[in-house]
Coordinates of C-alpha atoms and ligand atoms in Angstrom, one line a residue:
M34 CA 116.0 93.1 103.7
C35 CA 117.6 91.2 106.5
G36 CA 116.3 87.9 107.8
I37 CA 115.3 87.3 111.4
A38 CA 115.0 83.9 113.1
G39 CA 114.1 82.9 116.6
Y40 CA 113.7 79.6 118.4
I41 CA 112.4 78.5 121.8
G42 CA 112.0 74.8 122.8
D43 CA 113.9 71.9 124.2
R44 CA 116.4 71.4 121.4
E45 CA 119.7 73.1 120.9
A46 CA 118.9 76.4 119.1
Q47 CA 122.2 76.9 117.2
D48 CA 121.7 74.5 114.3
I49 CA 118.0 75.2 114.0
L50 CA 118.7 78.9 113.7
L51 CA 121.5 78.4 111.2
K52 CA 119.2 76.3 109.0
S53 CA 116.4 78.9 109.3
L54 CA 118.9 81.7 108.4
S55 CA 120.1 79.7 105.4
R56 CA 116.5 79.9 104.1
L57 CA 116.4 83.6 104.7
E58 CA 119.7 84.5 103.2
Y59 CA 118.0 85.8 100.1
R60 CA 117.0 88.7 102.3
G61 CA 120.6 89.9 102.9
Y62 CA 124.0 88.3 103.2
D63 CA 126.7 90.7 104.2
S64 CA 126.9 89.5 107.7
A65 CA 125.2 87.1 110.1
G66 CA 125.0 86.3 113.8
L67 CA 123.4 84.3 116.6
A68 CA 122.7 84.8 120.3
T69 CA 121.4 82.1 122.7
I70 CA 120.9 82.0 126.4
K71 CA 122.7 79.3 128.3
G72 CA 122.2 79.2 132.0
R73 CA 122.1 82.8 133.0
S74 CA 124.2 84.3 130.2
I75 CA 123.9 85.4 126.6
Q76 CA 126.2 83.7 124.2
L77 CA 126.8 85.7 121.0
V78 CA 128.7 85.1 117.8
K79 CA 128.5 87.4 114.7
K80 CA 130.6 87.6 111.6
Q81 CA 130.9 89.8 108.6
G82 CA 130.3 87.9 105.3
K83 CA 128.0 85.2 104.2
L84 CA 126.3 82.7 106.6
K85 CA 128.8 80.0 105.7
I86 CA 131.5 82.0 107.5
L87 CA 129.4 82.1 110.7
S88 CA 128.5 78.4 110.4
A89 CA 132.1 77.4 110.1
D90 CA 133.0 79.4 113.1
L91 CA 130.2 77.9 115.2
K92 CA 131.1 74.4 114.0
S93 CA 134.5 74.7 115.6
D94 CA 133.2 76.6 118.6
P95 CA 129.5 76.0 119.1
I96 CA 127.2 78.0 121.4
E97 CA 124.6 76.3 123.5
G98 CA 121.1 77.0 124.7
A99 CA 117.5 76.1 123.8
I100 CA 116.4 79.6 123.1
G101 CA 118.0 82.0 120.6
I102 CA 117.8 84.5 117.9
G103 CA 119.6 84.9 114.5
H104 CA 120.1 87.4 111.8
T105 CA 121.3 87.7 108.2
R106 CA 122.0 91.3 107.3
W107 CA 121.7 93.7 104.4
A108 CA 123.5 96.8 105.6
T109 CA 121.6 100.1 105.8
H110 CA 123.3 102.0 108.7
G111 CA 126.9 101.1 109.2
I112 CA 129.2 99.1 106.9
P113 CA 129.1 95.3 106.9
S114 CA 131.5 94.3 109.8
D115 CA 131.6 92.0 112.8
I116 CA 130.6 94.9 115.1
N117 CA 127.7 96.1 113.0
A118 CA 126.3 92.5 112.5
H119 CA 123.3 91.6 114.6
P120 CA 122.4 90.5 117.3
H121 CA 123.1 93.7 119.3
L122 CA 123.3 93.8 123.0
D123 CA 122.5 96.4 125.7
C124 CA 125.2 97.9 127.9
K125 CA 125.4 95.1 130.3
G126 CA 124.9 92.3 127.8
K127 CA 121.7 91.1 129.4
L128 CA 119.6 91.2 126.3
A129 CA 120.1 90.5 122.7
L130 CA 118.2 91.8 119.7
V131 CA 117.9 91.4 116.0
H132 CA 116.1 93.8 113.7
N133 CA 115.0 94.2 110.1
G134 CA 114.0 97.7 108.8
I135 CA 115.1 101.2 109.6
I136 CA 114.7 103.3 112.7
E137 CA 114.3 106.7 111.3
N138 CA 114.8 108.7 114.6
Y139 CA 117.7 106.6 115.7
L140 CA 120.2 109.6 115.9
E141 CA 117.9 111.6 118.1
L142 CA 117.3 108.5 120.4
K143 CA 121.0 107.6 120.4
E144 CA 122.1 111.1 121.5
K145 CA 119.5 111.0 124.3
L146 CA 120.5 107.5 125.4
Q147 CA 124.2 108.5 125.3
K148 CA 123.5 111.4 127.6
E149 CA 121.9 109.1 130.0
G150 CA 125.0 107.0 130.0
H151 CA 124.4 104.2 127.5
K152 CA 127.5 103.0 125.7
F153 CA 127.1 102.2 122.0
T154 CA 129.5 99.9 120.1
S155 CA 128.1 99.9 116.6
Q156 CA 127.1 102.4 113.9
T157 CA 123.7 100.8 113.4
D158 CA 120.3 102.2 114.0
T159 CA 119.4 98.9 115.6
E160 CA 121.5 99.3 118.6
V161 CA 119.2 102.1 120.0
I162 CA 116.4 99.6 120.4
A163 CA 118.5 97.3 122.6
H164 CA 119.4 100.3 124.8
L165 CA 115.9 101.6 124.9
I166 CA 114.6 98.2 126.1
E167 CA 117.4 98.2 128.7
K168 CA 116.3 101.6 129.9
F169 CA 112.7 100.5 130.3
Y170 CA 113.5 97.0 131.8
S171 CA 112.3 96.4 135.3
G172 CA 111.8 92.7 135.4
D173 CA 109.3 92.3 132.5
I174 CA 110.8 92.1 129.0
V175 CA 107.4 92.3 127.2
E176 CA 106.6 95.6 129.0
A177 CA 110.0 96.9 128.3
V178 CA 109.8 96.1 124.6
R179 CA 106.3 97.7 124.4
K180 CA 107.5 100.9 126.0
A181 CA 110.6 101.0 123.7
L182 CA 108.4 100.5 120.6
K183 CA 106.4 103.6 121.5
K184 CA 109.6 105.7 121.0
L185 CA 110.5 104.3 117.6
R186 CA 109.8 105.8 114.2
G187 CA 110.3 103.8 111.1
S188 CA 109.8 100.2 110.0
Y189 CA 110.9 97.2 111.9
A190 CA 110.5 93.6 112.8
M191 CA 112.6 92.4 115.7
A192 CA 113.2 89.5 118.0
V193 CA 114.5 89.9 121.6
I194 CA 115.8 87.6 124.4
H195 CA 116.7 88.6 127.9
K196 CA 119.0 86.4 130.1
D197 CA 116.8 87.0 133.2
E198 CA 113.8 85.6 131.4
P199 CA 115.2 82.6 129.6
A200 CA 111.8 81.1 128.9
K201 CA 110.5 84.0 126.7
L202 CA 111.2 84.9 123.1
V203 CA 109.6 88.3 122.1
G204 CA 109.0 89.5 118.6
A205 CA 107.3 92.7 117.3
R206 CA 106.6 94.1 113.9
C207 CA 105.7 97.4 112.3
D208 CA 105.9 97.5 108.5
S209 CA 108.5 94.7 108.2
P210 CA 107.3 91.1 108.0
L211 CA 107.4 88.7 110.9
I212 CA 105.7 85.3 111.3
V213 CA 105.4 82.9 114.2
G214 CA 105.9 79.2 113.5
V215 CA 103.7 77.2 115.9
G216 CA 105.3 73.8 116.8
Q217 CA 104.8 71.1 119.4
G218 CA 106.6 72.0 122.5
E219 CA 108.6 74.6 120.6
N220 CA 107.9 77.8 118.7
F221 CA 109.7 79.9 116.1
L222 CA 109.9 83.4 114.8
A223 CA 111.0 84.3 111.3
S224 CA 110.8 86.9 108.6
D225 CA 109.4 84.4 106.1
V226 CA 107.7 81.0 106.0
P227 CA 110.6 78.9 104.5
A228 CA 112.6 79.5 107.7
V229 CA 110.2 77.4 109.8
L230 CA 108.9 74.9 107.3
D231 CA 111.4 72.2 108.3
H232 CA 109.6 72.1 111.7
T233 CA 106.0 73.2 111.2
K234 CA 103.4 74.2 108.6
D235 CA 101.3 76.1 111.2
V236 CA 102.1 79.8 111.1
I237 CA 100.7 83.0 112.5
Y238 CA 101.1 86.1 110.3
L239 CA 101.6 89.0 112.7
N240 CA 99.9 92.2 111.7
N241 CA 101.5 95.6 112.0
R242 CA 101.9 96.9 115.5
E243 CA 101.7 93.5 117.1
I244 CA 103.9 91.8 119.6
A245 CA 104.3 88.0 119.9
V246 CA 105.4 86.5 123.2
L247 CA 106.6 82.9 122.7
T248 CA 107.3 80.3 125.3
K249 CA 108.0 76.8 124.3
D250 CA 104.3 75.8 124.7
H251 CA 102.5 78.9 124.1
V252 CA 102.1 81.9 121.7
L253 CA 100.6 85.1 123.0
V254 CA 99.9 88.0 120.6
K255 CA 99.3 91.5 121.9
D256 CA 99.0 94.9 120.3
F257 CA 101.3 97.8 121.1
E258 CA 98.8 99.0 123.7
G259 CA 99.2 95.6 125.5
R260 CA 95.8 94.2 124.7
K261 CA 95.6 90.5 124.0
I262 CA 94.7 89.6 120.4
N263 CA 93.3 86.4 119.0
R264 CA 95.2 85.5 115.9
K265 CA 94.4 82.5 113.8
V266 CA 96.9 79.9 112.8
S267 CA 97.2 79.4 109.0
K268 CA 98.3 76.1 107.4
I269 CA 101.0 76.4 104.8
N270 CA 100.1 74.3 101.8
W271 CA 103.5 74.0 100.1
D272 CA 106.5 72.0 101.0
I273 CA 110.0 72.8 102.0
S274 CA 111.3 70.8 98.9
Q275 CA 109.9 73.7 96.8
A276 CA 112.4 75.9 98.5
E277 CA 115.3 73.7 97.7
K278 CA 117.5 73.4 94.6
A279 CA 116.3 69.9 93.5
G280 CA 119.5 69.1 91.8
Y281 CA 119.9 72.4 89.9
R282 CA 123.2 74.2 90.3
H283 CA 121.4 77.4 91.3
F284 CA 117.9 78.4 92.5
M285 CA 117.7 80.8 89.6
L286 CA 118.1 78.0 87.1
K287 CA 115.6 75.9 88.9
E288 CA 113.1 78.7 89.0
I289 CA 113.6 79.4 85.3
F290 CA 112.8 75.8 84.5
E291 CA 109.7 75.8 86.8
Q292 CA 108.0 78.5 84.6
S293 CA 106.1 76.3 82.2
G294 CA 104.6 74.4 85.2
V295 CA 103.7 77.6 87.0
L296 CA 102.0 79.1 84.0
N297 CA 100.1 75.9 83.4
N298 CA 98.8 75.9 87.0
I299 CA 97.8 79.6 86.8
L300 CA 95.8 79.0 83.6
N301 CA 94.3 75.8 84.7
E302 CA 93.3 77.0 88.1
R303 CA 91.8 80.3 86.9
Y304 CA 90.4 79.4 83.6
K305 CA 87.9 76.6 83.6
K306 CA 85.1 75.7 81.2
G307 CA 85.4 79.0 79.4
S308 CA 85.2 81.2 82.4
I309 CA 87.8 83.0 84.5
S310 CA 87.6 83.1 88.2
F311 CA 89.8 84.9 90.7
E312 CA 88.7 83.7 94.2
E313 CA 90.2 86.6 96.2
L314 CA 89.4 89.4 93.7
K315 CA 86.6 91.0 95.8
I316 CA 86.0 93.8 93.2
S317 CA 82.6 93.2 91.7
D318 CA 81.8 93.3 88.0
D319 CA 79.8 96.5 88.6
E320 CA 82.7 98.1 90.3
F321 CA 85.0 97.1 87.5
K322 CA 82.7 98.6 84.9
K323 CA 82.9 102.0 86.7
F324 CA 86.7 102.4 86.7
K325 CA 87.8 105.2 84.3
R326 CA 91.5 104.4 84.4
I327 CA 94.0 101.9 85.7
A328 CA 97.2 102.8 87.6
I329 CA 99.9 100.1 87.9
V330 CA 102.6 100.5 90.5
A331 CA 105.5 98.2 91.3
C332 CA 109.3 97.9 91.6
G333 CA 112.1 96.1 89.7
T334 CA 111.0 93.1 87.7
A335 CA 107.4 93.5 88.9
Y336 CA 107.4 97.0 87.3
H337 CA 108.4 95.4 84.0
A338 CA 105.5 93.0 84.3
G339 CA 103.3 96.1 85.0
L340 CA 104.6 97.8 81.8
T341 CA 103.5 94.8 79.7
G342 CA 100.2 95.0 81.5
K343 CA 99.7 98.5 80.1
Y344 CA 100.1 97.3 76.6
I345 CA 97.6 94.5 76.9
L346 CA 95.1 96.4 79.0
E347 CA 94.9 99.4 76.8
D348 CA 94.9 97.3 73.7
L349 CA 92.1 95.0 74.8
V350 CA 90.1 96.7 77.5
K351 CA 90.4 100.1 76.0
I352 CA 91.0 101.8 79.3
P353 CA 93.8 104.4 79.9
C354 CA 96.5 102.9 82.0
W355 CA 99.7 104.3 83.3
V356 CA 102.5 102.6 85.1
D357 CA 104.9 104.0 87.8
V358 CA 107.7 102.8 89.9
S359 CA 106.5 102.8 93.5
S360 CA 109.2 105.1 94.8
E361 CA 108.2 107.8 92.3
F362 CA 104.5 107.4 92.7
R363 CA 104.6 107.8 96.5
Y364 CA 106.3 111.2 96.4
R365 CA 104.3 113.0 93.8
N366 CA 100.7 114.0 94.1
P367 CA 99.3 111.0 92.1
L368 CA 96.1 111.6 90.2
V369 CA 94.3 108.6 91.5
D370 CA 90.8 108.6 93.0
K371 CA 87.8 106.4 93.4
E372 CA 87.4 106.0 89.7
T373 CA 90.9 104.5 89.5
L374 CA 91.7 100.9 89.7
M375 CA 95.1 100.7 91.2
I376 CA 97.0 97.5 90.6
V377 CA 100.1 96.9 92.7
I378 CA 102.4 94.1 91.7
S379 CA 104.9 92.5 94.1
Q380 CA 106.4 89.0 94.3
S381 CA 107.2 89.4 98.0
G382 CA 104.3 91.5 99.0
E383 CA 106.6 93.3 101.4
T384 CA 108.5 95.9 99.2
A385 CA 108.5 99.0 101.3
D386 CA 108.0 101.5 98.4
T387 CA 105.1 99.5 96.9
L388 CA 103.4 99.2 100.3
A389 CA 103.7 103.0 100.8
A390 CA 102.4 103.6 97.3
L391 CA 99.4 101.3 98.0
R392 CA 98.6 103.3 101.2
E393 CA 99.0 106.6 99.3
A394 CA 96.5 105.4 96.7
K395 CA 94.1 104.3 99.4
R396 CA 94.3 107.7 101.0
H397 CA 93.2 109.1 97.6
G398 CA 90.2 106.8 97.5
A399 CA 91.5 104.4 94.9
K400 CA 90.5 100.7 95.1
V401 CA 93.7 98.6 95.2
L402 CA 94.1 95.2 93.6
A403 CA 97.3 93.4 94.4
I404 CA 99.1 90.8 92.3
C405 CA 101.2 89.0 94.8
N406 CA 103.1 85.8 95.2
V407 CA 103.5 85.5 99.0
L408 CA 100.3 84.5 100.8
G409 CA 99.4 86.7 103.7
S410 CA 102.0 89.3 102.9
S411 CA 101.5 92.9 103.9
I412 CA 100.6 94.1 100.4
A413 CA 98.1 91.3 100.0
R414 CA 96.5 92.0 103.3
E415 CA 96.3 95.8 102.9
S416 CA 94.8 95.6 99.4
Y417 CA 91.1 95.5 98.7
G418 CA 91.4 92.5 96.5
V419 CA 94.3 90.2 95.7
I420 CA 95.2 87.8 92.9
Y421 CA 97.9 85.4 94.0
T422 CA 100.3 84.2 91.4
H423 CA 100.9 80.9 93.3
A424 CA 104.3 80.5 91.7
G425 CA 105.8 78.9 94.8
P426 CA 108.7 80.3 96.8
E427 CA 111.1 82.3 94.7
I428 CA 114.5 82.1 96.3
A429 CA 117.0 83.5 93.8
V430 CA 117.4 87.2 94.2
A431 CA 116.9 87.8 90.4
S432 CA 113.2 87.2 89.8
T433 CA 112.2 84.9 87.0
K434 CA 109.2 82.7 87.6
A435 CA 107.4 85.5 89.5
Y436 CA 107.7 87.7 86.4
T437 CA 106.1 85.3 84.0
A438 CA 103.5 84.4 86.6
Q439 CA 102.7 88.1 86.9
L440 CA 102.4 88.3 83.1
A441 CA 100.0 85.3 83.1
V442 CA 97.8 86.9 85.7
L443 CA 97.8 90.1 83.8
Y444 CA 96.7 88.3 80.6
L445 CA 93.8 86.6 82.5
L446 CA 92.7 89.8 84.1
T447 CA 92.8 91.6 80.8
L448 CA 90.7 89.0 79.1
Y449 CA 88.3 88.9 82.0
L450 CA 87.8 92.7 81.8
A451 CA 87.6 92.7 78.0
R452 CA 84.8 90.1 78.2
L453 CA 83.1 92.1 81.0
K454 CA 83.3 95.4 79.2
K455 CA 82.6 93.8 75.8
T456 CA 85.6 95.6 74.3
V457 CA 86.6 92.6 72.2
A458 CA 84.3 90.5 70.0
A459 CA 83.4 87.1 71.5
S460 CA 85.0 85.2 68.6
K461 CA 88.3 87.1 68.9
L462 CA 88.2 86.6 72.7
N463 CA 87.8 82.9 72.3
A464 CA 90.7 82.7 69.9
L465 CA 92.8 84.7 72.4
F466 CA 92.0 82.3 75.2
K467 CA 92.9 79.4 73.0
E468 CA 96.2 81.0 72.1
L469 CA 97.0 81.8 75.8
K470 CA 96.3 78.2 76.8
R471 CA 99.1 77.1 74.4
V472 CA 101.8 79.2 76.1
P473 CA 102.8 76.8 78.9
A474 CA 103.3 73.9 76.4
L475 CA 105.3 76.2 74.1
M476 CA 107.4 77.3 77.0
E477 CA 108.0 73.7 78.0
E478 CA 109.2 73.0 74.4
L479 CA 111.5 76.0 74.6
L480 CA 112.9 75.1 78.0
A481 CA 113.6 71.6 76.7
E482 CA 116.1 73.0 74.3
Y483 CA 118.1 74.4 77.2
K484 CA 117.9 71.4 79.4
P485 CA 121.5 70.2 78.4
D486 CA 124.0 72.0 80.6
Y487 CA 125.9 73.0 77.5
N488 CA 123.4 74.6 75.1
I489 CA 123.4 77.4 72.6
L490 CA 123.0 80.1 75.2
A491 CA 125.8 78.7 77.3
A492 CA 127.9 78.8 74.1
Y493 CA 127.0 82.4 73.4
A494 CA 127.9 83.4 77.0
Q495 CA 131.2 81.7 76.6
G496 CA 131.8 83.7 73.3
F497 CA 130.8 86.9 75.1
R498 CA 133.3 86.3 77.9
K499 CA 136.2 85.8 75.5
Y500 CA 135.2 88.9 73.5
Y501 CA 134.9 90.9 76.7
H502 CA 138.5 90.1 77.6
E503 CA 139.7 90.7 74.0
K504 CA 138.1 94.1 74.1
H505 CA 139.7 94.9 77.5
N506 CA 136.4 94.8 79.3
K507 CA 134.9 97.6 77.2
T508 CA 132.0 95.4 76.0
F509 CA 128.5 95.9 77.3
F510 CA 125.0 95.0 76.4
L511 CA 122.1 96.9 74.9
Y512 CA 118.6 95.4 74.7
L513 CA 116.3 96.8 72.1
A514 CA 112.6 96.0 71.4
R515 CA 109.4 97.6 70.4
N516 CA 105.8 97.6 71.5
I517 CA 104.8 94.8 73.8
N518 CA 108.3 93.4 74.1
Y519 CA 109.9 96.7 75.1
P520 CA 109.4 95.9 78.8
N521 CA 111.3 92.6 78.1
A522 CA 114.2 94.7 76.8
L523 CA 114.3 96.4 80.2
E524 CA 113.9 93.1 82.0
G525 CA 116.7 91.4 80.0
A526 CA 119.0 94.3 80.8
L527 CA 118.0 94.2 84.5
K528 CA 118.7 90.5 84.7
L529 CA 122.1 90.8 83.2
K530 CA 123.1 93.8 85.4
E531 CA 121.8 92.1 88.6
I532 CA 123.8 89.0 88.4
S533 CA 126.8 89.6 86.1
Y534 CA 127.6 93.3 87.0
I535 CA 128.0 94.1 83.3
S536 CA 126.6 97.3 82.1
A537 CA 123.3 96.8 80.2
E538 CA 120.7 99.1 79.0
G539 CA 117.2 98.4 77.7
Y540 CA 115.7 100.8 75.2
P541 CA 112.7 101.1 72.9
A542 CA 114.3 100.4 69.5
G543 CA 112.7 103.4 67.9
E544 CA 114.5 105.7 70.4
M545 CA 117.9 104.3 69.4
K546 CA 118.4 107.1 66.9
H547 CA 117.9 109.7 69.8
G548 CA 120.9 108.6 71.7
P549 CA 122.0 104.9 72.1
I550 CA 123.1 104.7 68.5
A551 CA 126.1 106.9 69.5
L552 CA 127.3 103.9 71.6
I553 CA 127.4 101.5 68.7
D554 CA 130.7 100.3 67.4
E555 CA 132.3 96.9 67.6
N556 CA 132.0 96.9 71.4
P557 CA 128.4 96.4 72.5
W558 CA 126.5 93.2 72.1
V559 CA 123.0 94.3 71.1
V560 CA 120.1 91.9 71.9
C561 CA 117.3 92.7 69.4
I562 CA 113.9 91.3 70.2
A563 CA 112.6 90.8 66.6
V564 CA 109.8 88.3 66.9
K565 CA 107.1 88.3 64.3
S566 CA 104.8 91.2 65.1
R567 CA 103.4 94.4 63.7
T568 CA 106.7 96.1 64.3
Y569 CA 108.9 93.4 62.9
D570 CA 110.0 95.4 59.8
K571 CA 110.9 98.3 62.0
M572 CA 113.1 96.1 64.2
V573 CA 114.8 94.7 61.2
S574 CA 115.7 98.2 60.1
N575 CA 117.2 98.8 63.6
I576 CA 119.2 95.6 63.2
Q577 CA 120.6 96.9 59.9
E578 CA 121.5 100.3 61.5
I579 CA 123.5 98.4 64.2
K580 CA 125.2 96.2 61.7
A581 CA 126.1 99.2 59.5
R582 CA 128.1 100.5 62.5
N583 CA 129.8 97.1 63.3
G584 CA 127.6 96.3 66.3
I585 CA 127.3 92.6 67.4
V586 CA 123.6 91.5 67.1
I587 CA 121.9 88.7 69.0
A588 CA 118.5 88.4 67.5
I589 CA 115.6 86.8 69.3
A590 CA 113.3 85.8 66.4
T591 CA 110.3 83.6 65.8
E592 CA 111.1 79.9 64.9
G593 CA 111.2 79.5 61.1
D594 CA 111.9 83.1 60.3
K595 CA 114.3 82.8 57.4
E596 CA 114.3 86.5 56.6
I597 CA 116.2 87.4 59.8
L598 CA 119.2 85.3 58.7
H599 CA 119.7 87.7 55.8
H600 CA 120.5 90.6 58.0
N601 CA 124.0 89.5 58.9
I602 CA 123.1 88.9 62.6
N603 CA 125.8 87.3 64.7
Y604 CA 123.8 85.1 67.0
L605 CA 120.2 83.8 66.7
I606 CA 117.8 82.7 69.5
E607 CA 114.5 81.3 68.4
I608 CA 111.2 81.3 70.2
P609 CA 108.1 79.2 69.2
K610 CA 105.5 80.8 66.9
V611 CA 102.8 82.5 68.9
D612 CA 100.5 85.5 68.7
E613 CA 102.7 88.6 69.4
L614 CA 100.4 89.5 72.3
F615 CA 101.6 86.3 74.1
S616 CA 105.2 86.4 73.1
P617 CA 106.6 88.3 76.2
P618 CA 106.6 85.2 78.6
L619 CA 108.3 83.2 75.9
V620 CA 110.9 85.9 75.0
A621 CA 111.6 86.2 78.7
V622 CA 113.0 82.7 79.0
P623 CA 116.1 83.1 76.8
L624 CA 116.7 86.6 78.2
Q625 CA 116.8 85.1 81.7
L626 CA 119.0 82.2 80.6
L627 CA 121.4 84.4 78.7
A628 CA 121.9 86.5 81.9
Y629 CA 122.3 83.3 83.9
Y630 CA 125.0 81.8 81.6
V631 CA 126.9 85.1 81.3
A632 CA 127.1 85.4 85.1
R633 CA 128.1 81.7 85.3
E634 CA 130.9 82.2 82.8
F635 CA 132.3 85.0 85.0
G636 CA 132.0 82.8 88.1
Y637 CA 129.7 85.0 90.1
D638 CA 127.4 84.1 93.0
I639 CA 124.2 83.9 90.9
D640 CA 121.7 83.4 93.6
Q641 CA 123.1 86.1 95.9
P642 CA 124.4 88.9 93.8
R643 CA 126.3 91.7 95.5
N644 CA 124.5 94.6 97.1
L645 CA 121.0 93.2 96.3
A646 CA 118.3 91.6 98.4
K647 CA 115.2 89.8 97.3
S648 CA 112.8 91.6 99.5
V649 CA 113.4 95.3 99.9
T650 CA 111.7 96.2 103.1
V651 CA 113.5 99.5 103.5
E652 CA 113.0 102.7 101.5
Ligands
G6P889 C1 114.1 93.6 94.6 C2 114.4 92.2 93.9 C3 113.8 92.2 92.6 C4 112.3 92.5 92.6 C5 112.1 93.8 93.3 C6 110.6 94.0 93.6 O1 114.8 94.6 93.9 O2 115.8 92.0 93.9 O3 114.0 90.9 92.0 O4 111.8 92.5 91.3 O5 112.7 93.9 94.6 O6 110.2 93.1 94.5 P1 108.7 92.6 94.7 O7 108.8 91.6 95.8 O8 107.9 93.8 95.2 O9 108.2 92.0 93.5

């Protein structure tokens, strides 16, 4: 949540910062701002609304300076407005600060500072940091920041500049991400790697409770006690082009189409010559054999991947497995201990609730294995072992390729454990490996059908919009499935809600008779995942129940299934024939695309849906 950028060098900071912020906009987009130092004064511009509003303003009235900070906001304290946008200043306008996170004790600090005479202009928690630094400033910005940090409770990453020290850019982090981009005669601060990749591939991942002091030629890292720390520079091995749209109308569409390639890479990299390897796994085979249960914890889409994980792990590894959303796990007394393998799943590796759940599990003695996309992220670093999904940067707020990549990793981990614990006969295991290897090609085939801009799903979405208006906006979506595709019903509904703001609910089809059936008349469109499986007949009965009550059915069925056509369904989506165990990643594709086309029909901002952010670094 919220993106931070900082620059110090010989070039004009404004455009560099705007470009960096454009790569961080997925983190928040309700307001944006920049501050630079020119001569001996701070120049500040901040605007409510998306970055393009700020950019337009700066184009007609630019600010100068070769040092600056920038911010793109996702509001927590104080409504989105020009005043609440970052950067924030101290009373005298000598320093400017941007912040990502939440200062939990800000009210208490604010009252104290106000009594001491500090004047606040915004409703944000952030502004207290600026005034605290002002209070402690006596000619050394780094010391003043350090003293201020000691007073803060909560999570934060921040960047600060002071007009009296125009050759220093200071950053600090505690629980929110911050990296340093190391350049030649210039250096950068950012919440995430894509923001600096136009300029450098050398980055330092700051750890919690670290301060970075950047001059144009040097980076100094200290801990909160002021001790110097040697931090190694990491090389980024992916390109900025991967964080661009490559001709697609939206990042979401591009990322959907990348999925077959991502799956192919995961399977080829990890499964070679009949054996599976996870280079960062760390947990030994002996340790794996001793675990009595598995706990999976995650948020949002990653949680849905985790739910699928439960089906496959229990089925093939014969180990009890439960799945929890991180924000629930962290506030109950979870029954995890050293006999529990805790799997945390997170695309960003920075989700605050998942990070807190991980720490809670560690306190209980559980070994934590992370499934993460972002290299060097907090969750990856704090876990005992990590399996990276290597899906490349995911920019669209609605997660797609990270989801199927998480599924692919869960399949591999399951097969690895099943082999280790001998819970599946060798011949069956081999057959399963073989089938799994087919999935990327099947997905490629499936995606090819949707390559033309106007395809069957785009047509269904168009039909939906018309119907929606005919029914005076009373139409909504229900997603029903059973067994291993039930998490996909939740994910399909989530995708639709996220980007098209249409009410959608995912339900296990067998539960329909205990409630959702009351919603069925001619209004809802019901997506029924009815691929060939052990529960196919049951799904067909559910379809009949819906049709008997005039519901509109979109069936997702297996290619070549003639029977489904006899059930009076309204729309058909086909997926290639595959073992039901491996159907979830294939079923996910049309679900993602359907949500995409519906949102496009309604003309919404697909990559940046309202109120959401890609990386939720606050509780
Ligand atoms: C946010 C995003 C979702 C994502 C969830 C978990 O809500 O909008 O797309 O699934 O966070 O994020 P993580 O990075 O932990 O997978």
